[in-house]
Coordinates of C-alpha atoms in Angstrom, one line a residue:
X121 CA -3.2 -36.1 -11.0
X122 CA -1.4 -32.3 -12.3
X123 CA -0.8 -30.6 -14.7
X124 CA -4.1 -30.5 -16.1
X125 CA -5.0 -33.9 -16.5
X126 CA -2.9 -36.2 -17.2
X127 CA -1.8 -38.2 -14.6
X128 CA 2.6 -36.7 -13.8
X129 CA 4.0 -40.6 -13.5
X130 CA 7.8 -38.8 -13.2
X131 CA 6.5 -36.5 -11.5
X132 CA 7.9 -34.1 -14.6
X133 CA 6.4 -31.0 -12.8
X134 CA 6.9 -30.7 -9.7
X135 CA 10.4 -31.7 -10.4
X136 CA 12.7 -29.7 -7.9
X137 CA 16.8 -30.2 -8.0
X138 CA 16.7 -31.2 -3.9
X139 CA 14.1 -34.4 -5.0
X140 CA 15.4 -37.7 -6.0
X141 CA 13.9 -39.4 -9.1
X142 CA 14.2 -43.0 -11.0
X143 CA 14.5 -42.8 -14.9
X144 CA 12.8 -44.6 -16.3
X145 CA 12.0 -45.2 -19.9
X146 CA 10.8 -48.2 -20.4
X147 CA 13.1 -50.1 -17.5
X148 CA 15.9 -47.2 -15.5
X149 CA 17.6 -46.2 -18.3
X150 CA 21.6 -46.5 -17.9
X151 CA 25.1 -46.0 -19.4
X152 CA 24.9 -45.8 -22.7
X153 CA 20.9 -46.0 -23.5
X154 CA 20.6 -42.9 -20.4
X155 CA 23.0 -40.6 -22.8
X156 CA 21.0 -41.7 -25.9
X157 CA 17.7 -40.8 -23.9
X158 CA 17.2 -37.3 -24.8
X159 CA 14.7 -36.5 -21.0
X160 CA 16.0 -38.0 -19.8
X161 CA 20.2 -36.9 -20.3
X162 CA 22.5 -34.4 -18.5
X163 CA 25.0 -34.4 -20.8
X164 CA 28.1 -32.9 -18.5
X165 CA 25.3 -32.2 -15.4
X166 CA 25.3 -35.9 -13.6
X167 CA 27.3 -36.0 -10.5
X168 CA 30.0 -38.9 -9.0
X169 CA 27.6 -40.1 -7.7
X170 CA 25.3 -40.6 -10.7
X171 CA 28.3 -42.2 -13.3
X172 CA 28.4 -44.8 -9.9
X173 CA 24.0 -45.8 -10.3
X174 CA 24.3 -45.5 -13.7
X175 CA 26.9 -47.2 -15.0
X176 CA 28.1 -44.1 -16.5
X177 CA 32.0 -43.3 -15.2
X178 CA 34.5 -44.1 -18.7
X179 CA 31.3 -42.8 -20.5
X180 CA 31.6 -39.1 -20.0
X181 CA 34.5 -37.0 -19.5
X182 CA 35.6 -36.8 -16.2
X183 CA 34.4 -32.4 -15.6
X184 CA 30.9 -32.2 -14.1
X185 CA 29.4 -28.6 -15.4
X186 CA 26.2 -28.2 -13.6
X187 CA 22.4 -26.7 -16.5
X188 CA 24.1 -22.7 -15.9
X189 CA 28.3 -23.4 -16.9
X190 CA 26.5 -26.2 -19.9
X191 CA 24.2 -23.0 -20.8
X192 CA 26.6 -20.8 -20.9
X193 CA 29.1 -22.6 -23.6
X194 CA 25.5 -23.6 -25.9
X195 CA 25.2 -20.0 -25.9
X196 CA 28.5 -18.8 -26.9
X197 CA 28.6 -21.8 -29.9
X198 CA 25.4 -20.3 -30.8
X199 CA 26.9 -17.1 -31.5
X200 CA 29.9 -18.2 -33.6
X201 CA 27.3 -19.6 -36.6
X202 CA 26.8 -15.7 -39.0
X203 CA 24.2 -18.8 -40.9
X204 CA 20.6 -18.0 -39.3
X205 CA 20.2 -22.0 -40.4
X206 CA 22.4 -23.2 -39.0
X207 CA 21.3 -21.3 -35.4
X208 CA 17.6 -23.4 -35.9
X209 CA 20.0 -27.0 -36.3
X210 CA 21.8 -26.7 -33.7
X211 CA 18.7 -26.1 -31.3
X212 CA 17.0 -28.8 -33.4
X213 CA 20.3 -32.0 -32.4
X214 CA 20.5 -29.8 -28.7
X215 CA 16.2 -29.9 -29.0
X216 CA 17.1 -34.4 -29.7
X217 CA 19.9 -34.8 -27.1
X218 CA 19.0 -33.0 -24.2
X219 CA 15.3 -31.1 -24.1
X220 CA 15.5 -30.2 -21.1
X221 CA 18.9 -28.1 -21.9
X222 CA 16.9 -26.9 -24.9
X223 CA 13.9 -25.6 -22.8
X224 CA 15.8 -23.9 -20.4
X225 CA 18.0 -21.9 -23.0
X226 CA 15.2 -20.8 -25.1
X227 CA 13.3 -19.9 -21.4
X228 CA 16.1 -18.1 -20.4
X229 CA 17.1 -16.4 -24.1
X230 CA 13.3 -16.2 -25.0
X231 CA 13.6 -13.3 -27.6
X232 CA 17.0 -14.3 -28.5
X233 CA 16.3 -17.2 -29.9
X234 CA 12.5 -16.9 -30.8
X235 CA 13.2 -16.3 -33.8
X236 CA 15.8 -19.3 -34.4
X237 CA 13.4 -21.4 -33.5
X238 CA 10.2 -19.9 -35.0
X239 CA 9.6 -17.2 -37.5
X240 CA 11.3 -16.6 -39.7
X241 CA 14.2 -18.6 -39.0
X242 CA 11.8 -21.9 -39.4
X243 CA 10.6 -20.3 -42.9
X244 CA 14.0 -21.4 -44.0
X245 CA 14.2 -24.1 -42.4
X246 CA 10.9 -25.5 -44.1
X247 CA 12.9 -24.9 -47.5
X248 CA 15.1 -26.3 -47.3
X249 CA 14.0 -29.3 -44.7
X250 CA 14.0 -32.7 -47.0
X251 CA 17.9 -31.5 -47.2
X252 CA 18.2 -30.8 -43.5
X253 CA 15.8 -33.7 -42.5
X254 CA 18.7 -35.4 -40.2
X255 CA 15.7 -38.1 -37.6
X256 CA 11.9 -37.3 -37.6
X257 CA 10.7 -35.3 -35.1
X258 CA 6.5 -36.3 -35.4
X259 CA 4.4 -38.0 -36.8
X260 CA 3.3 -38.0 -40.5
X261 CA -0.1 -39.4 -42.0
X262 CA 0.7 -40.0 -46.0
X263 CA -2.4 -40.9 -47.8
X264 CA -0.8 -44.5 -48.4
X265 CA -2.1 -44.5 -44.2
X266 CA -5.9 -44.5 -45.2
X267 CA -7.9 -46.9 -43.4
X268 CA -4.6 -47.7 -40.3
X269 CA -4.2 -43.7 -39.3
X270 CA -5.5 -44.7 -35.5
X271 CA -2.8 -47.4 -36.4
X272 CA -0.9 -45.0 -37.0
X273 CA -1.2 -42.4 -34.0
X274 CA -0.3 -45.6 -32.5
X275 CA 2.6 -45.6 -33.0
X276 CA 3.4 -42.6 -31.7
X277 CA 5.8 -43.7 -28.1
X278 CA 3.1 -41.1 -25.8
X279 CA 0.4 -41.7 -24.7
X280 CA -1.2 -39.1 -22.2
X281 CA -1.2 -36.1 -25.2
X282 CA -2.8 -32.9 -24.5
X283 CA -2.1 -31.3 -27.8
X284 CA -1.1 -31.5 -31.3
X285 CA -0.2 -29.3 -33.9
X286 CA -1.4 -30.8 -37.2
X287 CA -0.7 -29.2 -41.1
X288 CA -1.6 -30.4 -44.5
X289 CA 1.8 -27.3 -45.8
X290 CA -0.3 -26.0 -47.9
X291 CA 0.4 -22.0 -46.9
X292 CA 3.1 -22.1 -44.4
X293 CA 3.7 -18.3 -43.5
X294 CA 4.0 -16.8 -46.4
X295 CA 5.6 -18.8 -49.1
X296 CA 3.5 -20.7 -49.8
X297 CA 3.1 -25.2 -50.0
X298 CA 5.9 -27.3 -48.9
X299 CA 3.7 -30.6 -48.5
X300 CA 5.5 -32.9 -46.4
X301 CA 8.3 -30.0 -44.8
X302 CA 5.9 -28.0 -43.4
X303 CA 6.6 -30.3 -40.5
X304 CA 8.8 -27.4 -39.3
X305 CA 6.1 -25.7 -37.6
X306 CA 4.2 -27.6 -35.5
X307 CA 7.6 -28.5 -34.3
X308 CA 8.1 -25.1 -33.7
X309 CA 5.1 -24.3 -32.5
X310 CA 5.2 -27.2 -29.5
X311 CA 9.0 -25.8 -28.7
X312 CA 6.8 -23.3 -27.4
X313 CA 4.0 -24.1 -25.9
X314 CA 6.5 -25.7 -23.7
X315 CA 9.3 -23.1 -23.3
X316 CA 6.3 -19.7 -23.1
X317 CA 3.2 -22.5 -21.9
X318 CA 4.4 -25.0 -19.4
X319 CA 3.1 -27.0 -21.6
X320 CA 5.0 -30.4 -20.3
X321 CA 7.3 -31.6 -24.5
X322 CA 5.5 -35.3 -23.6
X323 CA 1.7 -34.4 -23.6
X324 CA 2.9 -32.0 -27.1
X325 CA 2.8 -34.0 -30.6
X326 CA 3.0 -32.6 -34.1
X327 CA 1.9 -33.6 -36.9
X328 CA 2.2 -32.9 -41.0
X329 CA -2.0 -34.8 -43.0
X330 CA 0.7 -35.2 -45.9
X331 CA -2.0 -35.3 -49.6
X332 CA 0.8 -34.2 -51.9
X333 CA 2.1 -31.1 -53.3
X334 CA 1.7 -28.0 -55.8
X335 CA 5.0 -27.4 -55.7
X336 CA 6.4 -28.2 -59.3
X337 CA 10.1 -27.5 -57.4
X338 CA 9.2 -29.8 -54.5
X339 CA 8.0 -32.9 -57.0
X340 CA 11.0 -32.7 -59.2
X341 CA 13.3 -32.1 -55.6
X342 CA 15.1 -35.5 -55.7
X343 CA 15.7 -34.8 -51.8
X344 CA 11.9 -34.2 -51.3
X345 CA 11.0 -36.3 -48.5
X346 CA 6.8 -36.1 -48.7
X347 CA 4.7 -38.3 -51.6
X348 CA 5.6 -36.6 -55.2
X349 CA 1.6 -36.3 -56.3
X350 CA -0.6 -33.7 -57.2
X351 CA -1.9 -32.9 -53.7
X352 CA -5.8 -34.4 -53.3
X353 CA -9.3 -32.6 -52.7
X354 CA -12.9 -32.9 -52.7
X355 CA -13.3 -35.8 -50.7
X356 CA -10.6 -37.5 -50.8
X357 CA -9.0 -34.9 -48.6
X358 CA -12.1 -34.9 -46.2
X359 CA -12.2 -38.6 -46.0
X360 CA -8.4 -38.6 -44.4
X361 CA -9.2 -35.5 -42.6
X362 CA -12.1 -36.8 -40.9
X363 CA -10.7 -40.2 -40.1
X364 CA -8.1 -38.2 -38.4
X365 CA -10.4 -36.3 -35.8
X366 CA -12.2 -38.5 -35.8
X367 CA -8.6 -41.5 -34.5
X368 CA -7.7 -38.4 -32.4
X369 CA -11.0 -38.2 -30.2
X370 CA -10.6 -42.4 -30.4
X371 CA -6.6 -42.6 -28.9
X372 CA -7.2 -39.3 -27.1
X373 CA -10.9 -38.4 -26.0
X374 CA -12.4 -35.4 -25.4
X375 CA -9.5 -33.2 -24.5
X376 CA -6.8 -32.8 -26.1
X377 CA -6.9 -29.3 -27.4
X378 CA -6.1 -29.5 -31.8
X379 CA -4.5 -27.0 -33.6
X380 CA -4.3 -26.2 -36.8
X381 CA -1.5 -25.0 -38.6
X382 CA -1.0 -23.3 -41.9
X383 CA -3.7 -24.8 -43.8
X384 CA -4.9 -22.4 -47.5
X385 CA -7.8 -20.2 -46.1
X386 CA -10.1 -23.3 -47.8
X387 CA -9.9 -25.3 -45.7
X388 CA -8.9 -23.9 -42.9
X389 CA -12.8 -21.8 -42.3
X390 CA -13.6 -24.6 -43.9
X391 CA -12.4 -27.5 -41.1
X392 CA -13.1 -24.8 -37.7
X393 CA -16.5 -24.7 -38.2
X394 CA -16.6 -28.8 -39.1
X395 CA -15.3 -29.2 -36.2
X396 CA -15.7 -26.9 -33.4
X397 CA -19.1 -28.3 -33.0
X398 CA -17.8 -31.9 -32.6
X399 CA -14.2 -31.2 -31.1
X400 CA -11.7 -29.6 -28.9
X401 CA -10.4 -27.2 -31.9
X402 CA -8.6 -24.1 -32.4
X403 CA -6.7 -22.3 -35.6
X404 CA -4.2 -20.0 -34.8
X405 CA -3.4 -18.3 -38.3
X406 CA -7.2 -17.1 -37.9
X407 CA -8.5 -17.4 -34.0
X408 CA -4.0 -16.9 -32.4
X409 CA -3.7 -14.2 -35.4
X410 CA -7.1 -12.2 -34.0
X411 CA -6.2 -12.5 -30.4
X412 CA -3.9 -11.3 -30.3
X413 CA -4.1 -8.0 -32.8
X414 CA -6.8 -7.7 -30.4
X415 CA -5.4 -6.7 -27.3
X416 CA -1.9 -5.2 -29.5
X417 CA -5.4 -2.9 -30.2
X418 CA -6.7 -3.2 -26.8
X419 CA -3.5 -1.5 -25.3
X420 CA -3.3 0.6 -28.9
X421 CA -6.6 2.3 -27.1
X422 CA -4.3 3.7 -24.0
X423 CA -1.8 5.3 -26.3
X424 CA -4.3 7.4 -29.0
X425 CA -7.6 8.0 -26.7
X426 CA -11.6 6.3 -27.1
X427 CA -13.2 3.0 -27.8
X428 CA -12.5 0.4 -30.4
X429 CA -15.9 1.3 -31.2
X430 CA -14.9 5.3 -32.1
X431 CA -11.9 3.9 -34.4
X432 CA -12.3 3.3 -38.5
X433 CA -10.4 -0.3 -39.6
X434 CA -9.0 -1.1 -42.9
X435 CA -8.0 -3.8 -43.4
X436 CA -4.8 -4.7 -46.6
X437 CA -5.4 -8.8 -46.6
X438 CA -9.2 -10.8 -47.1
X439 CA -7.6 -14.0 -45.7
X440 CA -7.8 -16.7 -42.5
X441 CA -5.2 -14.1 -40.7
X442 CA -7.6 -9.7 -41.7
X443 CA -11.1 -11.4 -41.7
X444 CA -10.1 -13.6 -39.2
X445 CA -8.8 -10.2 -36.8
X446 CA -11.5 -8.3 -38.5
X447 CA -14.4 -10.7 -36.2
X448 CA -12.9 -10.5 -33.0
X449 CA -12.7 -6.6 -33.1
X450 CA -16.2 -7.4 -34.8
X451 CA -16.9 -9.0 -31.5
X452 CA -15.5 -7.3 -29.3
X453 CA -17.4 -3.9 -30.3
X454 CA -20.3 -5.1 -29.7
X455 CA -20.0 -7.0 -25.7
X456 CA -18.7 -3.4 -24.8
X457 CA -22.0 -1.4 -26.7
X458 CA -23.7 -3.9 -26.6
X459 CA -24.4 -3.1 -30.4
X460 CA -25.7 -5.7 -32.8
X461 CA -23.0 -7.9 -34.3
X462 CA -23.6 -6.5 -38.7
X463 CA -23.2 -2.6 -37.4
X464 CA -19.9 -3.4 -35.4
X465 CA -18.9 -4.8 -39.1
X466 CA -19.5 -1.6 -40.5
X467 CA -16.5 -0.4 -38.1
X468 CA -14.0 -2.2 -40.8
X469 CA -12.9 -2.6 -44.2
X470 CA -10.9 -5.1 -45.9
X471 CA -9.2 -4.8 -49.4
X472 CA -8.6 -7.9 -51.2
X473 CA -6.2 -8.8 -55.0
X474 CA -9.3 -6.8 -56.2
X475 CA -9.5 -4.3 -54.3
X476 CA -11.8 -2.8 -51.4
X477 CA -14.5 -5.6 -50.6
X478 CA -18.7 -3.1 -51.6
X479 CA -21.5 -4.3 -52.1
X480 CA -21.7 -4.9 -55.4
X481 CA -19.1 -7.8 -55.6
X482 CA -20.8 -10.1 -53.5
X483 CA -21.7 -12.2 -55.6
X484 CA -18.9 -13.3 -56.3
X485 CA -16.9 -12.9 -53.1
X486 CA -15.8 -16.4 -50.2
X487 CA -18.4 -16.8 -47.4
X488 CA -16.3 -14.8 -45.3
X489 CA -16.0 -11.8 -46.9
X490 CA -19.5 -11.4 -46.7
X491 CA -19.8 -9.7 -43.5
X492 CA -17.6 -6.6 -44.6
X493 CA -18.7 -6.3 -48.5
X494 CA -20.0 -2.4 -46.8
X495 CA -22.0 -0.1 -49.3
X496 CA -19.2 1.8 -51.1
X497 CA -18.1 2.6 -54.7
X498 CA -15.5 0.1 -55.8
X499 CA -11.7 0.5 -55.5
X500 CA -9.3 -0.3 -56.5
X501 CA -5.5 0.7 -54.7
X502 CA -5.4 0.6 -51.4
X503 CA -4.4 3.7 -51.5
X504 CA -7.8 5.6 -53.2
X505 CA -8.8 2.9 -50.2
X506 CA -6.9 4.5 -47.9
X507 CA -7.9 8.8 -48.7
X508 CA -12.4 7.6 -49.3
X509 CA -12.5 6.1 -45.7
X510 CA -9.6 7.6 -43.7
X511 CA -9.6 4.6 -41.0
X512 CA -7.8 5.5 -38.1
X513 CA -6.2 2.0 -38.5
X514 CA -4.0 0.0 -40.8
X515 CA -4.1 -3.4 -40.4
X516 CA -2.0 -5.7 -43.2
X517 CA -2.8 -10.1 -43.9
X518 CA -2.0 -9.3 -47.2
X519 CA 1.6 -12.3 -47.2
X520 CA 3.0 -9.1 -50.3
X521 CA 5.1 -7.5 -49.0
X522 CA 5.8 -3.1 -49.8
X523 CA 2.1 -2.8 -50.2
X524 CA 2.5 -0.1 -47.2
X525 CA 4.8 2.9 -49.1
X526 CA 5.5 5.9 -49.0
X527 CA 1.9 7.4 -50.1
X528 CA 0.6 5.4 -47.8
X529 CA 1.8 6.0 -44.5
X530 CA 2.4 9.2 -45.1
X531 CA -1.7 9.9 -46.1
X532 CA -2.8 8.4 -42.8
X533 CA 0.0 10.5 -41.3
X534 CA -2.3 13.0 -43.1
X535 CA -5.7 12.9 -40.7
X536 CA -5.0 11.1 -37.5
X537 CA -3.0 12.6 -34.8
X538 CA -1.3 8.9 -34.0
X539 CA -2.3 7.0 -36.9
X540 CA -2.2 2.8 -35.7
X541 CA -0.2 0.2 -38.2
X542 CA 0.0 -3.1 -38.4
X543 CA 2.5 -4.3 -41.1
X544 CA 1.3 -8.6 -40.1
X545 CA 2.0 -10.3 -42.7
X546 CA 5.8 -13.3 -42.3
X547 CA 8.1 -13.9 -42.9
X548 CA 10.3 -10.2 -42.4
X549 CA 10.6 -10.3 -46.3
X550 CA 7.0 -10.0 -46.6
X551 CA 5.7 -7.1 -44.2
X552 CA 3.9 -4.1 -45.9
X553 CA 6.5 -2.0 -44.4
X554 CA 9.1 -1.5 -42.4
X555 CA 9.5 0.2 -38.9
X556 CA 12.7 2.6 -39.9
X557 CA 9.8 3.5 -42.9
X558 CA 6.7 3.7 -40.5
X559 CA 8.3 5.8 -38.6
X560 CA 10.3 8.1 -41.3
X561 CA 7.0 8.2 -43.3
X562 CA 4.7 9.1 -40.0
X563 CA 7.3 11.6 -38.8
X564 CA 7.1 9.6 -35.5
X565 CA 3.6 10.1 -35.1
X566 CA 3.0 6.3 -35.8
X567 CA 2.4 3.1 -33.3
X568 CA 3.8 0.1 -34.8
X569 CA 3.8 -3.7 -34.9
X570 CA 5.3 -6.3 -36.8
X571 CA 4.6 -10.0 -37.5
X572 CA 8.6 -10.5 -37.7
X573 CA 11.0 -8.7 -35.7
X574 CA 12.3 -6.0 -36.3
X575 CA 15.1 -3.6 -34.6
X576 CA 14.8 -0.5 -32.2
X577 CA 14.4 3.0 -34.9
X578 CA 16.7 6.3 -34.4
X579 CA 14.5 8.8 -35.1
X580 CA 15.2 12.3 -34.5
X581 CA 16.7 11.7 -31.3
X582 CA 14.5 9.6 -30.5
X583 CA 14.1 5.9 -30.4
X584 CA 11.4 3.6 -30.8
X585 CA 11.2 0.0 -29.9
X586 CA 8.3 -1.2 -33.3
X587 CA 6.0 -3.6 -31.0
X588 CA 5.9 -7.5 -32.3
X589 CA 1.7 -9.1 -32.9
X590 CA 3.7 -12.6 -32.2
X591 CA 1.0 -15.8 -32.0
X592 CA 3.7 -16.9 -29.1
X593 CA 2.4 -14.5 -26.4
X594 CA -1.3 -15.8 -26.9
X595 CA -1.6 -19.7 -28.1
X596 CA 1.4 -21.1 -25.3
X597 CA -2.0 -19.7 -22.3
X598 CA -4.3 -19.9 -24.5
X599 CA -3.0 -24.3 -24.9
X600 CA -2.3 -24.3 -21.5
X601 CA -5.6 -23.0 -20.2
X602 CA -7.3 -24.9 -22.3
X603 CA -6.1 -28.0 -20.0
X604 CA -5.4 -26.7 -16.7
X605 CA -9.1 -26.5 -17.2
X606 CA -10.3 -29.7 -19.3
X607 CA -11.7 -27.6 -21.6
X608 CA -14.0 -28.6 -24.1
X609 CA -15.0 -26.7 -26.9
X610 CA -13.4 -23.7 -27.7
X611 CA -15.3 -21.0 -27.5
X612 CA -14.8 -17.1 -29.0
X613 CA -14.9 -15.4 -25.5
X614 CA -12.2 -17.5 -25.0
X615 CA -10.4 -16.5 -27.1
X616 CA -11.1 -11.8 -26.5
X617 CA -10.1 -12.7 -22.8
X618 CA -6.5 -13.7 -23.9
X619 CA -6.6 -10.7 -26.0
X620 CA -7.9 -9.2 -22.5
X621 CA -5.3 -10.7 -20.3
X622 CA -2.3 -10.0 -22.8
X623 CA -3.0 -6.0 -23.3
X624 CA -3.4 -5.8 -20.0
X625 CA 0.4 -7.0 -18.8
X626 CA 1.6 -3.7 -20.8
X627 CA 2.7 -1.1 -18.6
X628 CA 3.1 2.4 -18.7
X629 CA 7.3 1.7 -18.7
X630 CA 6.4 0.0 -21.9
X631 CA 3.8 2.6 -23.6
X632 CA 7.0 5.3 -22.9
X633 CA 9.3 3.1 -25.3
X634 CA 6.7 2.9 -27.9
X635 CA 6.2 -0.8 -27.2
X636 CA 2.2 -1.8 -27.1
X637 CA 2.6 -5.9 -26.7
X638 CA 4.8 -6.4 -23.4
X639 CA 8.3 -7.9 -23.6
X640 CA 9.0 -11.7 -24.0
X641 CA 11.6 -11.3 -21.7
X642 CA 7.9 -11.8 -18.6
X643 CA 6.4 -14.6 -21.3
X644 CA 6.0 -17.1 -18.7
X645 CA 4.5 -15.0 -15.8
X646 CA 1.5 -13.5 -19.3
X647 CA 1.1 -17.5 -20.6
X648 CA 0.1 -17.6 -16.5
X649 CA -2.1 -14.7 -16.1
X650 CA -3.7 -15.8 -20.1
X651 CA -3.8 -19.5 -19.5
X652 CA -6.2 -18.5 -16.0
X653 CA -8.1 -15.6 -17.3
X654 CA -9.1 -18.6 -20.6
X655 CA -9.2 -21.8 -18.0
X656 CA -12.2 -18.6 -15.4
X657 CA -13.9 -17.9 -19.1
X658 CA -14.4 -21.8 -19.7
X659 CA -15.8 -23.2 -16.2
X660 CA -17.6 -19.5 -16.5
X661 CA -19.3 -20.6 -20.0
X662 CA -19.5 -24.5 -18.0
X663 CA -17.4 -26.0 -20.6
X664 CA -15.0 -26.7 -18.6
X665 CA -13.8 -30.7 -16.5
X666 CA -12.0 -30.3 -14.4
X667 CA -13.3 -29.9 -10.9
X668 CA -13.0 -28.5 -8.8
X669 CA -12.9 -25.5 -9.7
X670 CA -9.6 -24.3 -8.0
X671 CA -9.2 -21.3 -5.9
X672 CA -6.5 -19.0 -7.3
X673 CA -6.4 -19.9 -11.5
X674 CA -2.5 -17.9 -11.7
X675 CA -1.3 -20.4 -9.4
X676 CA -2.4 -22.5 -10.1
X677 CA -1.7 -22.4 -13.9
X678 CA 1.9 -21.5 -13.1
X679 CA 2.1 -24.8 -10.2
X680 CA 1.2 -27.0 -13.9
X681 CA 3.9 -25.6 -15.4
X682 CA 6.8 -27.3 -17.0
X683 CA 10.6 -26.0 -16.1
X684 CA 13.1 -28.8 -17.8
X685 CA 15.8 -27.6 -14.5
X686 CA 18.1 -31.0 -14.4
X687 CA 17.0 -33.5 -11.8
X688 CA 18.7 -35.8 -9.2
X689 CA 19.3 -39.3 -9.4
X690 CA 19.0 -41.6 -7.3

């Protein structure tokens, strides 16, 4: 048993170039069927010997290209496209044709290709998913399947699933309700679980739960691929989700990680609260985002000085991301200062669409906002809140672009030597301010991070490299840690462990460039470190079922990671 408790029948994890393996599918894959099997297809990399043994002679042109040579050619082709969506489609085609080459490409060119397979391009792909749809990449469960969800799960060809990413498409990135077309998100997330976290592709399952859509444009679109009805809510919705969660456990057992993705606020909090006691569940928008931002803050403290409890935090946006981050900051603060969590929350202020969360508004607030409503006179604008509260850290999770105006940013710079400004909303058009605005308006003093990537900024002869507070830093390593430890529940302390591990990966050289996140080029090493810390915490808390505990968890994590090199066939 390797790779976190799923028996590795085909030696996927330990495979090297030299080990000869047999390309099994349901039978030995040969000839035409081998070239159409994305898991075993190597394109022009089949050797003369393999072409004879597997009846490929004549089915391929005579040239033999190594995997590196194929990679070079595809990168050359991708760079010819001027439209980002064309790159996305080309990458999805490659994944369906040659799985190992797709992951090799993604791992070796992570900084260039991450924005293509994930945010921001995946947002446009979801908007146009019906038009670019070619073949199913995951499992669709709709209201039509009520009472048959377990049967639907059994239709998926893989049995040993370790990670499921599921969405209902109601709040895709900052783009709103995309219904069934939200499938691009679970597909993109799971390709990152494999490329960045080393979870085997065969152990990943993307799922979209289609309960309809309230997006009139989609309902009127003749190419829309989902149910053409308004969204189901209340009992009908929760019954389908309950059946789904029960079926997942029945079919895949206790240790499958279910990651909720891009659910609307009200459902996201309810589902996490409801299932975290009985299932291994994780919400990336609430917990993953919080963990990455906390890591960025821990790293930023090394630049601005002081501890977490010495800062004053102001958020624009009090949805699942904002309150999730705020709660995790309060937890970390409480852990290090031993102050009660309520006292720690008092350092954190939130502004929603109606203004500052204050005591006098408490009755009308949703339950997840209430802990952050403090004594203060009501204020309606962000600028008033900044001027009154004088935060050292300003965090945007509003989903509304251009809300960190010049006045707001200049106000931050007027009472902070090094203001910390995180504009986290995705995609780029929804970012609260750009890197250039943050550095220019603070005269180069800002410690800046964003949700979407920004190019380096030249200001008065100095180059500033903005950090990207990207969930891809945490969730792949977090998932790997959960899988290799055989954890049965997610605990908040595991998220704190992931944040601390990520913050420690930022070097002095990174800080010198203005970065508070390590470069993505080292992401697999970072993921192994995070996985080891998360697994260690799972063992400490008694939540791990993979026994005995490995002596060196970092080495164990690395040994469990999928590598996409081609294997030699006999």
